[in-house]
Amino acid sequence: MKYRCITCDYIYDPQVGDPDSGIDPGTAFEDIPDDWECPVCGVGKEDFEKEE
């Protein structure tokens, strides 16, 4: 399941993770720390929605 930032359309893909922010590949969105921010625009996890 991928997640899309509703502000800038960045896609978080758990298979890729966010290595630049210390999120390893294979990390589920639910397991990302609550203080993680979108690497593109800086909004929080609450501004992401499931990508269908």
PDB file of C-alpha atoms in Angstrom:
ATOM      1  CA  MET A   1       0.000   0.000   0.000  1.00  0.00           C
ATOM      2  CA  LYS A   2       1.428   3.347  -1.062  1.00  0.00           C
ATOM      3  CA  TYR A   3       0.590   6.684   0.542  1.00  0.00           C
ATOM      4  CA  ARG A   4       0.270  10.052  -1.221  1.00  0.00           C
ATOM      5  CA  CYS A   5       0.994  13.454   0.281  1.00  0.00           C
ATOM      6  CA  ILE A   6      -2.164  15.516  -0.233  1.00  0.00           C
ATOM      7  CA  THR A   7      -0.103  18.710  -0.341  1.00  0.00           C
ATOM      8  CA  CYS A   8       2.525  17.915  -2.986  1.00  0.00           C
ATOM      9  CA  ASP A   9       1.617  14.443  -4.370  1.00  0.00           C
ATOM     10  CA  TYR A  10       4.828  12.787  -3.093  1.00  0.00           C
ATOM     11  CA  ILE A  11       4.284   9.024  -2.953  1.00  0.00           C
ATOM     12  CA  TYR A  12       5.627   7.042   0.004  1.00  0.00           C
ATOM     13  CA  ASP A  13       6.330   3.503  -1.182  1.00  0.00           C
ATOM     14  CA  PRO A  14       7.116   1.093   1.683  1.00  0.00           C
ATOM     15  CA  GLN A  15       9.259  -1.031  -0.654  1.00  0.00           C
ATOM     16  CA  VAL A  16      11.525   1.974  -1.232  1.00  0.00           C
ATOM     17  CA  GLY A  17      11.215   3.705   2.152  1.00  0.00           C
ATOM     18  CA  ASP A  18      12.794   7.132   2.588  1.00  0.00           C
ATOM     19  CA  PRO A  19      16.515   6.416   3.040  1.00  0.00           C
ATOM     20  CA  ASP A  20      17.433  10.121   3.053  1.00  0.00           C
ATOM     21  CA  SER A  21      15.290  10.494   6.188  1.00  0.00           C
ATOM     22  CA  GLY A  22      16.498   7.272   7.799  1.00  0.00           C
ATOM     23  CA  ILE A  23      13.451   5.191   6.837  1.00  0.00           C
ATOM     24  CA  ASP A  24      14.680   1.823   5.577  1.00  0.00           C
ATOM     25  CA  PRO A  25      13.132   0.027   2.593  1.00  0.00           C
ATOM     26  CA  GLY A  26      10.405  -2.329   3.774  1.00  0.00           C
ATOM     27  CA  THR A  27       9.139   0.067   6.488  1.00  0.00           C
ATOM     28  CA  ALA A  28       5.339   0.163   6.607  1.00  0.00           C
ATOM     29  CA  PHE A  29       3.807   3.643   6.690  1.00  0.00           C
ATOM     30  CA  GLU A  30       2.287   2.843  10.082  1.00  0.00           C
ATOM     31  CA  ASP A  31       5.779   2.099  11.446  1.00  0.00           C
ATOM     32  CA  ILE A  32       7.306   5.442  10.422  1.00  0.00           C
ATOM     33  CA  PRO A  33       7.912   7.678  13.482  1.00  0.00           C
ATOM     34  CA  ASP A  34       5.107  10.181  14.114  1.00  0.00           C
ATOM     35  CA  ASP A  35       7.516  13.103  13.720  1.00  0.00           C
ATOM     36  CA  TRP A  36       8.501  12.085  10.167  1.00  0.00           C
ATOM     37  CA  GLU A  37       7.813  14.749   7.548  1.00  0.00           C
ATOM     38  CA  CYS A  38       7.257  14.617   3.810  1.00  0.00           C
ATOM     39  CA  PRO A  39      10.722  14.840   2.238  1.00  0.00           C
ATOM     40  CA  VAL A  40       9.414  17.181  -0.473  1.00  0.00           C
ATOM     41  CA  CYS A  41       7.168  19.696   1.295  1.00  0.00           C
ATOM     42  CA  GLY A  42       7.630  19.032   5.017  1.00  0.00           C
ATOM     43  CA  VAL A  43       4.061  18.236   6.098  1.00  0.00           C
ATOM     44  CA  GLY A  44       3.392  15.517   8.675  1.00  0.00           C
ATOM     45  CA  LYS A  45       2.036  11.986   8.332  1.00  0.00           C
ATOM     46  CA  GLU A  46      -1.493  13.251   8.960  1.00  0.00           C
ATOM     47  CA  ASP A  47      -1.409  14.872   5.495  1.00  0.00           C
ATOM     48  CA  PHE A  48      -0.985  11.542   3.702  1.00  0.00           C
ATOM     49  CA  GLU A  49      -3.737   9.330   2.350  1.00  0.00           C
ATOM     50  CA  LYS A  50      -3.783   5.773   1.068  1.00  0.00           C
ATOM     51  CA  GLU A  51      -3.175   5.527  -2.644  1.00  0.00           C
ATOM     52  CA  GLU A  52      -5.690   3.216  -4.329  1.00  0.00           C
TER      53      GLU A  52
END
